[in-house]
Amino acid sequence: MSEQKNDFTEWYLKTIQQAELMAYSPVRGSIIFRPDGFELWEHIQEEFNQFLKTQDIRNAYFPMLIPKSFFMKEADHIEGFAPELPWVTEVGDEKLDEPLALRPTSETMIGSAFSDWINSYRDLPYEINQWANVFRWEKKTLPFLRTSEFLWQEGHTAHADEADARKRTMAILDEYARLAEEFLAIPVYKGQKTPSERFAGAVDTFSIEAMMQDGKAVQAGTSHYLGTKFAEAFDITYLTKENKHTHVHTTSWGMSTRLLGSLIMTHGDEKGLVFPPTVAPTQIVLMPVGPWKKNPAIMEKLDALFATFKKAGYRVRLDDTDNSPGYKFNEWELKGACLRIECGPRDLENGHVMVKVRDLAEKNKVTFEELDAYVAEQLAIMPKRLLEKAKARNKANEHYDINTLDELKAHIEKCNEAGTVPGFVLVGWDGSEETEAKIKEETGFTTRNIPFEVPMEKEFDLVSGKPAKHTLWIARAY
């Protein structure tokens, strides 16, 4: 059995370290983003910032330290985050008058600011985003997917009424799905979270869920309609056209560096990382092969190609190290370079190069005249191919014929024996938290979301056998 299929988590940990995406930090549960790892996040930032600009949503930044009294104003919020909050209680040998939390999210800090900034209907909608680090003291960690400190964006908006706030909530969810599927080639399941899974203090939470190659789920982005809960807690009111003071309706939404873990676990293979060119730190790597040091014309040609590709805006590297070709091939495949272009004495003599696309098996001979067009074509079609491959794998690991808890247990046992993945299971739900809790307790599966597009309606609850109020996806999750 392959290493990836035998122990997926071990493959993941080994790959991200060998490919130099991250390193462990001396602080428990936190990691160092090495340049390639951080560049992945930078490309996601660039893509999402373009969307924000089309929506006239501007970036801001708020303090990391949040007074304890802010959290106490919204009971559900503090209850939801209390177990994960790290506190600052003293500076030097001086005790602070009030404990300060390291930000787990910024609803409270931004709510306080909004109460000062929003006064009239003319101020609405008020919409901002921040790129920041947040802290949640995780007991069980996994790099990128679950760490005590991680990076994310969090958007916060205030609106005159519920309809406008809900419209923004759903527009963001749609953009998260587009970014995941079109930019990162990660297929996702859009839907609404159950009450037990929604954000602390939200009225409704919506998510995109991604299925990894081992069948586990990753919550890849969430968008929340907060109603007037935070507006009431922080006295965020505005004067209407009718000269009445009323509370705003707020939203918040976020995606994090969990997307990097999702990207790796969706596309990676036995050789290492596979990235769509949209986000890859290295789109093209140029490499001299054969006895190239005896033939200066090879490097002259590769230098010229490098300059051409660089000018065209590609992320290109030139590997002229002394390592053997086999070593260099393996290294760049491990790091997820999209295209490898090789040129040796015979290639130069015959007017062509050999091109290897990362996710395809064969090399292709491409003439110098055709190379620009070939590179552009391959980089354009690679994300679509990766997306379709991931969609097909997801489809093969979706299960619709499991209708009781015993059948779910039998399915899991069968998968364990066969070395296959349990995947996503579509089940009926009677709407009670008791049935959700029993599924989790007895199988380790959790509810992912109530999908907007239901493949089929389920009539009865998986646990109670009562008529189903909803049909939802369940899975094991990171």
Coordinates of C-alpha atoms in Angstrom, one line a residue:
M1 CA 0.0 0.0 0.0
S2 CA 1.3 3.5 -0.8
E3 CA 2.5 5.8 1.9
Q4 CA -0.2 8.3 1.2
K5 CA -3.0 5.8 1.5
N6 CA -1.4 3.9 4.4
D7 CA -1.1 6.9 6.7
F8 CA -2.5 10.1 5.2
T9 CA -1.7 12.3 8.2
E10 CA 1.9 11.0 8.2
W11 CA 2.2 11.7 4.5
Y12 CA 0.8 15.2 5.0
L13 CA 3.2 16.1 7.9
K14 CA 6.2 14.7 6.0
T15 CA 5.4 16.4 2.8
I16 CA 4.8 19.9 4.1
Q17 CA 8.1 19.8 6.0
Q18 CA 10.2 18.3 3.2
A19 CA 8.7 20.7 0.7
E20 CA 9.6 23.6 3.0
L21 CA 6.2 25.0 3.5
M22 CA 6.4 25.3 7.3
A23 CA 8.5 24.5 10.3
Y24 CA 7.5 23.9 13.9
S25 CA 7.9 26.8 16.4
P26 CA 9.1 26.4 20.0
V27 CA 5.6 27.4 21.1
R28 CA 3.1 24.5 21.4
G29 CA 0.6 24.3 18.6
S30 CA 2.1 27.2 16.5
I31 CA 4.1 27.0 13.3
I32 CA 6.5 29.1 11.2
F33 CA 5.3 29.8 7.6
R34 CA 8.4 29.4 5.4
P35 CA 8.4 31.5 2.2
D36 CA 6.7 29.0 -0.1
G37 CA 4.0 28.4 2.5
F38 CA 3.4 32.1 3.0
E39 CA 3.4 32.8 -0.7
L40 CA 0.4 30.5 -1.1
W41 CA -1.4 32.6 1.4
E42 CA -0.3 35.8 -0.3
H43 CA -1.9 34.6 -3.6
I44 CA -5.1 33.9 -1.8
Q45 CA -5.0 37.4 -0.2
E46 CA -4.5 39.0 -3.6
E47 CA -7.4 37.1 -5.1
F48 CA -9.8 37.9 -2.3
N49 CA -8.7 41.5 -2.1
Q50 CA -9.7 41.9 -5.8
F51 CA -13.2 40.8 -4.9
L52 CA -13.3 43.1 -1.9
K53 CA -12.4 46.1 -4.1
T54 CA -15.3 45.3 -6.5
Q55 CA -17.6 45.4 -3.4
D56 CA -16.1 48.6 -2.0
I57 CA -15.2 46.8 1.1
R58 CA -12.0 48.2 2.6
N59 CA -9.3 46.7 4.7
A60 CA -8.6 47.9 8.2
Y61 CA -6.7 46.6 11.3
F62 CA -7.8 46.3 14.9
P63 CA -5.9 45.5 18.1
M64 CA -5.0 42.0 19.0
L65 CA -5.7 42.5 22.7
I66 CA -9.4 42.6 23.7
P67 CA -10.7 43.6 27.2
K68 CA -12.5 40.9 29.1
S69 CA -15.5 43.2 29.6
F70 CA -16.1 43.2 25.8
F71 CA -16.6 39.5 25.8
M72 CA -19.0 39.6 28.8
K73 CA -21.4 41.8 26.8
E74 CA -22.5 38.9 24.5
A75 CA -23.1 35.8 26.6
D76 CA -23.2 33.2 23.8
H77 CA -20.0 34.6 22.4
I78 CA -17.9 34.3 25.5
E79 CA -19.4 30.9 26.3
G80 CA -18.4 29.6 22.9
F81 CA -14.8 30.8 23.0
A82 CA -14.0 30.6 26.8
P83 CA -12.2 27.3 26.7
E84 CA -9.8 28.4 23.9
L85 CA -9.0 31.9 25.1
P86 CA -5.4 32.8 26.1
W87 CA -5.3 35.8 28.5
V88 CA -2.8 38.5 29.3
T89 CA -3.0 39.3 33.0
E90 CA 0.2 41.1 33.9
V91 CA 3.0 43.2 32.3
G92 CA 6.4 42.9 33.9
D93 CA 5.6 42.7 37.6
E94 CA 2.4 44.8 37.3
K95 CA -1.0 43.1 37.4
L96 CA -3.4 44.5 34.8
D97 CA -6.7 46.0 36.1
E98 CA -8.6 44.0 33.5
P99 CA -7.5 40.8 31.8
L100 CA -6.9 41.1 28.0
A101 CA -7.7 38.2 25.6
L102 CA -5.6 37.5 22.6
R103 CA -8.1 37.9 19.8
P104 CA -10.0 34.7 18.9
T105 CA -12.1 36.8 16.5
S106 CA -13.0 40.5 16.5
E107 CA -16.7 40.9 16.7
T108 CA -16.5 42.5 20.1
M109 CA -13.7 44.9 19.3
I110 CA -15.2 45.9 16.0
G111 CA -18.7 46.1 17.6
S112 CA -17.3 48.7 20.0
A113 CA -15.8 50.7 17.2
F114 CA -19.0 50.5 15.1
S115 CA -21.0 52.0 18.0
D116 CA -18.8 55.1 17.7
W117 CA -18.7 55.3 13.9
I118 CA -22.3 54.5 12.9
N119 CA -24.8 57.2 13.7
S120 CA -27.1 57.7 10.8
Y121 CA -28.7 55.7 7.9
R122 CA -26.2 57.6 5.7
D123 CA -23.4 55.6 7.3
L124 CA -24.9 52.3 6.2
P125 CA -23.9 49.8 5.0
Y126 CA -20.6 49.9 6.9
E127 CA -18.3 47.2 5.6
I128 CA -14.7 46.4 6.4
N129 CA -12.3 43.5 6.4
Q130 CA -9.1 42.8 8.2
W131 CA -6.2 40.3 7.6
A132 CA -4.9 39.3 10.9
N133 CA -3.6 36.5 13.2
V134 CA -6.0 35.0 15.8
F135 CA -5.5 32.7 18.8
R136 CA -7.5 29.6 19.9
W137 CA -5.7 27.4 22.3
E138 CA -6.2 24.1 20.5
K139 CA -5.6 20.8 22.4
K140 CA -5.0 18.8 19.3
T141 CA -3.1 20.5 16.5
L142 CA -2.2 19.9 12.8
P143 CA -0.2 22.4 10.8
F144 CA -2.3 24.8 8.7
L145 CA -5.5 23.0 9.6
R146 CA -5.6 23.5 13.4
T147 CA -3.1 25.6 15.2
S148 CA -3.1 27.7 18.4
E149 CA -2.3 30.8 16.3
F150 CA -3.4 31.1 12.7
L151 CA -3.8 33.7 9.9
W152 CA -7.1 34.6 8.4
Q153 CA -9.3 37.4 7.0
E154 CA -12.4 38.5 8.9
G155 CA -15.0 40.7 7.4
H156 CA -17.5 42.7 9.5
T157 CA -20.5 44.6 8.1
A158 CA -23.4 46.6 9.5
H159 CA -26.7 47.1 7.6
A160 CA -29.9 48.9 8.0
D161 CA -32.1 45.8 7.8
E162 CA -32.1 42.0 7.9
A163 CA -32.6 41.6 4.1
D164 CA -29.5 43.6 3.3
A165 CA -27.4 41.8 5.9
R166 CA -28.5 38.4 4.7
K167 CA -27.7 39.4 1.1
R168 CA -24.1 40.2 2.1
T169 CA -23.8 37.0 4.1
M170 CA -24.7 34.9 1.1
A171 CA -22.7 36.9 -1.4
I172 CA -19.6 36.2 0.7
L173 CA -20.4 32.5 0.9
D174 CA -20.7 32.4 -2.9
E175 CA -17.4 34.2 -3.3
Y176 CA -15.7 31.7 -0.9
A177 CA -17.1 28.8 -3.0
R178 CA -15.8 30.5 -6.2
L179 CA -12.4 31.1 -4.8
A180 CA -12.2 27.5 -3.5
E181 CA -13.3 25.9 -6.8
E182 CA -12.0 28.2 -9.5
F183 CA -8.9 29.5 -7.9
L184 CA -7.8 26.6 -5.7
A185 CA -9.5 23.8 -7.7
I186 CA -11.1 22.5 -4.4
P187 CA -14.7 21.4 -4.9
V188 CA -17.0 22.4 -1.9
Y189 CA -20.4 21.7 -0.4
K190 CA -22.4 24.9 0.4
G191 CA -24.9 24.9 3.1
Q192 CA -26.2 26.0 6.5
K193 CA -24.7 24.9 9.8
T194 CA -26.9 23.3 12.4
P195 CA -27.5 25.3 15.6
S196 CA -24.9 23.3 17.6
E197 CA -22.3 24.0 14.9
R198 CA -23.0 27.6 14.2
F199 CA -20.7 30.5 15.3
A200 CA -20.9 31.6 18.9
G201 CA -23.4 34.5 19.0
A202 CA -24.7 34.1 15.4
V203 CA -28.3 33.8 14.3
D204 CA -27.3 31.7 11.2
T205 CA -24.0 30.3 10.0
F206 CA -23.3 29.1 6.5
S207 CA -20.3 27.2 5.3
I208 CA -18.3 25.7 2.5
E209 CA -17.1 22.2 3.3
A210 CA -14.3 20.4 1.5
M211 CA -13.6 16.7 1.3
M212 CA -10.0 15.6 1.6
Q213 CA -8.5 12.5 -0.2
D214 CA -8.8 10.6 3.1
G215 CA -12.6 11.3 3.1
K216 CA -12.4 13.7 6.1
A217 CA -14.0 17.2 5.9
V218 CA -12.4 20.6 6.3
Q219 CA -14.6 23.6 7.0
A220 CA -13.1 25.9 4.4
G221 CA -15.0 29.1 5.0
T222 CA -17.9 30.5 7.0
S223 CA -20.3 33.4 6.7
H224 CA -22.5 34.5 9.6
Y225 CA -25.7 36.5 9.9
L226 CA -25.5 37.9 13.4
G227 CA -28.9 39.7 13.5
T228 CA -29.0 42.5 16.1
K229 CA -27.3 40.5 18.9
F230 CA -23.9 42.3 18.8
A231 CA -25.6 45.6 17.9
E232 CA -27.7 45.3 21.1
A233 CA -24.7 44.3 23.2
F234 CA -22.5 47.2 21.9
D235 CA -25.3 49.7 21.4
I236 CA -24.8 50.0 17.6
T237 CA -27.7 52.1 16.5
Y238 CA -28.5 54.6 13.7
L239 CA -31.0 57.3 13.1
T240 CA -33.5 56.3 10.4
K241 CA -34.9 58.7 7.8
E242 CA -37.9 58.9 10.1
N243 CA -35.7 60.1 13.0
K244 CA -35.9 56.9 15.0
H245 CA -33.0 55.2 16.6
T246 CA -32.8 51.5 15.7
H247 CA -30.2 48.7 15.9
V248 CA -28.2 47.7 12.9
H249 CA -28.0 44.1 11.6
T250 CA -24.5 42.8 11.4
T251 CA -22.6 40.0 9.6
S252 CA -19.1 38.5 9.9
W253 CA -17.3 36.1 7.7
G254 CA -13.9 34.4 7.5
M255 CA -11.5 32.0 5.8
S256 CA -8.1 31.1 7.1
T257 CA -4.9 29.3 6.4
R258 CA -6.9 26.1 6.8
L259 CA -7.3 26.6 3.0
L260 CA -3.6 25.8 2.6
G261 CA -4.1 22.4 4.4
S262 CA -7.2 21.8 2.2
L263 CA -5.2 22.6 -0.9
I264 CA -2.4 20.2 0.0
M265 CA -4.7 17.4 1.1
T266 CA -7.0 17.7 -2.0
H267 CA -4.3 17.6 -4.7
G268 CA -1.1 16.1 -3.3
D269 CA 0.2 12.7 -4.4
E270 CA 2.9 10.2 -3.6
K271 CA 5.6 12.5 -5.1
G272 CA 4.5 15.5 -3.0
L273 CA 2.6 18.7 -3.6
V274 CA 0.4 19.4 -6.6
F275 CA -0.7 23.0 -6.9
P276 CA -2.9 24.7 -9.5
P277 CA -0.9 27.4 -11.3
T278 CA -3.3 30.1 -9.9
V279 CA -1.7 29.7 -6.5
A280 CA 1.6 27.8 -7.0
P281 CA 4.8 29.5 -5.8
T282 CA 6.6 28.1 -8.8
Q283 CA 4.6 27.8 -12.0
I284 CA 7.6 27.0 -14.3
V285 CA 11.0 25.5 -13.4
L286 CA 13.7 25.6 -16.1
M287 CA 16.4 22.9 -15.9
P288 CA 19.6 22.1 -18.0
V289 CA 20.1 18.4 -18.4
G290 CA 22.9 16.2 -19.9
P291 CA 26.5 17.5 -20.1
W292 CA 25.2 21.1 -20.2
K293 CA 28.3 22.6 -18.5
K294 CA 30.3 21.8 -21.6
N295 CA 27.9 23.7 -23.8
P296 CA 27.4 27.3 -22.7
A297 CA 24.7 27.7 -25.4
I298 CA 22.3 25.7 -23.2
M299 CA 22.4 28.1 -20.3
E300 CA 22.2 31.1 -22.7
K301 CA 19.0 29.6 -24.1
L302 CA 17.6 28.9 -20.7
D303 CA 18.5 32.4 -19.5
A304 CA 16.7 33.8 -22.4
L305 CA 13.6 31.7 -21.7
F306 CA 13.8 32.7 -18.0
A307 CA 13.8 36.4 -19.0
T308 CA 10.9 35.9 -21.4
F309 CA 8.7 34.0 -18.9
K310 CA 9.6 36.5 -16.1
K311 CA 8.6 39.4 -18.3
A312 CA 5.3 37.7 -19.1
G313 CA 4.5 37.6 -15.4
Y314 CA 5.1 33.9 -14.7
R315 CA 6.5 32.7 -11.4
V316 CA 9.6 31.0 -12.9
R317 CA 12.7 29.4 -11.4
L318 CA 16.0 28.3 -13.0
D319 CA 17.7 25.4 -11.4
D320 CA 21.3 25.3 -12.5
T321 CA 22.6 23.6 -9.3
D322 CA 25.1 20.7 -9.4
N323 CA 22.5 18.2 -8.2
S324 CA 21.7 15.3 -10.5
P325 CA 18.7 15.6 -12.9
G326 CA 16.9 12.8 -11.0
Y327 CA 17.4 14.7 -7.7
K328 CA 16.2 17.9 -9.2
F329 CA 13.1 16.3 -10.8
N330 CA 12.1 14.8 -7.5
E331 CA 12.7 18.0 -5.6
W332 CA 10.6 20.2 -7.9
E333 CA 7.8 17.6 -8.0
L334 CA 7.8 17.5 -4.2
K335 CA 7.5 21.3 -4.2
G336 CA 4.6 21.3 -6.6
A337 CA 6.1 23.2 -9.6
C338 CA 3.5 23.1 -12.3
L339 CA 5.7 22.8 -15.4
R340 CA 9.3 21.4 -15.7
I341 CA 11.1 22.5 -18.8
E342 CA 14.3 20.5 -19.6
C343 CA 16.9 21.4 -22.2
G344 CA 20.0 19.4 -23.0
P345 CA 22.6 19.4 -25.9
R346 CA 20.3 17.3 -28.3
D347 CA 17.3 19.3 -27.4
L348 CA 19.1 22.6 -28.2
E349 CA 20.4 21.1 -31.5
N350 CA 17.0 19.9 -32.5
G351 CA 15.2 23.2 -31.6
H352 CA 13.0 21.9 -28.8
V353 CA 12.6 21.3 -25.1
M354 CA 11.0 18.5 -23.0
V355 CA 8.1 19.7 -20.9
K356 CA 6.6 17.7 -17.9
V357 CA 3.3 18.9 -16.5
R358 CA 3.2 18.1 -12.8
D359 CA -0.1 16.1 -12.7
L360 CA 0.4 14.3 -16.0
A361 CA 2.5 11.2 -16.6
E362 CA 4.2 11.9 -19.9
K363 CA 6.8 14.4 -21.0
N364 CA 6.1 16.3 -24.3
K365 CA 8.5 17.5 -26.9
V366 CA 7.8 21.2 -27.7
T367 CA 9.6 23.4 -30.2
F368 CA 11.0 26.7 -29.1
E369 CA 8.5 28.5 -31.5
E370 CA 5.5 26.7 -29.9
L371 CA 6.7 26.9 -26.3
D372 CA 5.0 30.2 -25.2
A373 CA 1.6 29.1 -26.5
Y374 CA 2.1 25.6 -25.0
V375 CA 3.0 27.0 -21.6
A376 CA 0.0 29.4 -21.5
E377 CA -2.4 26.6 -22.6
Q378 CA -1.1 24.1 -20.0
L379 CA -1.2 26.5 -17.2
A380 CA -4.8 27.5 -18.1
I381 CA -6.2 24.0 -18.3
M382 CA -4.5 22.5 -15.3
P383 CA -6.8 24.0 -12.6
K384 CA -9.9 22.8 -14.5
R385 CA -8.4 19.3 -14.7
L386 CA -7.5 19.2 -11.0
L387 CA -11.0 20.4 -10.1
E388 CA -12.7 17.7 -12.2
K389 CA -10.4 15.0 -10.8
A390 CA -11.3 16.1 -7.2
K391 CA -15.0 16.3 -8.0
A392 CA -14.9 12.7 -9.4
R393 CA -13.1 11.5 -6.2
N394 CA -15.7 13.3 -4.0
K395 CA -18.5 11.7 -6.0
A396 CA -17.0 8.3 -5.5
N397 CA -16.9 8.9 -1.7
E398 CA -20.4 10.3 -1.2
H399 CA -22.9 7.8 0.3
Y400 CA -26.6 8.1 0.0
D401 CA -27.9 4.6 1.1
I402 CA -27.1 4.8 4.8
N403 CA -30.3 5.3 6.8
T404 CA -29.7 4.1 10.3
L405 CA -26.9 4.4 12.9
D406 CA -26.2 0.7 12.7
E407 CA -25.8 1.0 8.9
L408 CA -23.4 3.9 9.5
K409 CA -21.3 1.8 11.9
A410 CA -21.2 -1.1 9.5
H411 CA -20.1 1.2 6.7
I412 CA -17.3 2.6 8.8
E413 CA -16.2 -0.9 9.8
K414 CA -16.3 -2.1 6.2
C415 CA -14.1 0.8 5.1
N416 CA -11.6 0.2 7.9
E417 CA -11.3 -3.5 6.9
A418 CA -10.9 -2.6 3.2
G419 CA -8.6 0.3 3.7
T420 CA -11.0 2.7 2.0
V421 CA -12.4 6.0 3.2
P422 CA -15.9 6.5 4.8
G423 CA -16.3 9.8 3.0
F424 CA -19.4 12.1 3.3
V425 CA -22.7 10.4 4.2
L426 CA -26.1 12.0 3.4
V427 CA -28.5 11.4 6.3
G428 CA -31.9 12.5 7.6
W429 CA -32.0 14.6 10.7
D430 CA -35.0 15.3 13.1
G431 CA -33.6 18.6 14.2
S432 CA -32.6 17.6 17.7
E433 CA -29.1 18.1 19.2
E434 CA -29.4 14.8 20.9
T435 CA -29.2 12.9 17.6
E436 CA -26.2 14.9 16.5
A437 CA -24.5 14.2 19.8
K438 CA -25.1 10.5 19.6
I439 CA -23.7 10.3 16.0
K440 CA -20.6 12.0 17.1
E441 CA -20.2 10.0 20.3
E442 CA -20.7 6.6 18.7
T443 CA -19.0 7.1 15.3
G444 CA -16.8 10.3 15.4
F445 CA -18.9 11.8 12.5
T446 CA -20.1 15.4 12.9
T447 CA -22.7 17.3 10.9
R448 CA -21.0 19.3 8.2
N449 CA -24.0 21.4 6.8
I450 CA -27.5 21.2 5.5
P451 CA -26.7 21.5 1.8
F452 CA -28.4 24.1 -0.4
E453 CA -28.4 21.5 -3.2
V454 CA -29.6 18.2 -1.8
P455 CA -28.8 15.2 -4.0
M456 CA -31.8 13.4 -2.5
E457 CA -34.2 14.0 0.4
K458 CA -34.1 11.7 3.4
E459 CA -37.3 10.8 5.0
F460 CA -36.2 9.6 8.5
D461 CA -33.7 10.6 11.1
L462 CA -30.5 8.4 11.2
V463 CA -30.7 7.9 15.0
S464 CA -34.3 8.3 16.2
G465 CA -36.1 7.1 13.1
K466 CA -38.5 10.1 13.4
P467 CA -39.5 12.0 10.3
A468 CA -36.5 14.1 9.1
K469 CA -36.8 17.8 9.2
H470 CA -33.6 18.2 7.2
T471 CA -31.2 16.3 5.0
L472 CA -27.6 16.9 5.9
W473 CA -24.0 15.8 5.2
I474 CA -22.0 14.1 8.0
A475 CA -18.4 13.1 8.0
R476 CA -15.3 12.9 10.2
A477 CA -13.5 16.2 10.2
Y478 CA -10.2 17.9 10.8

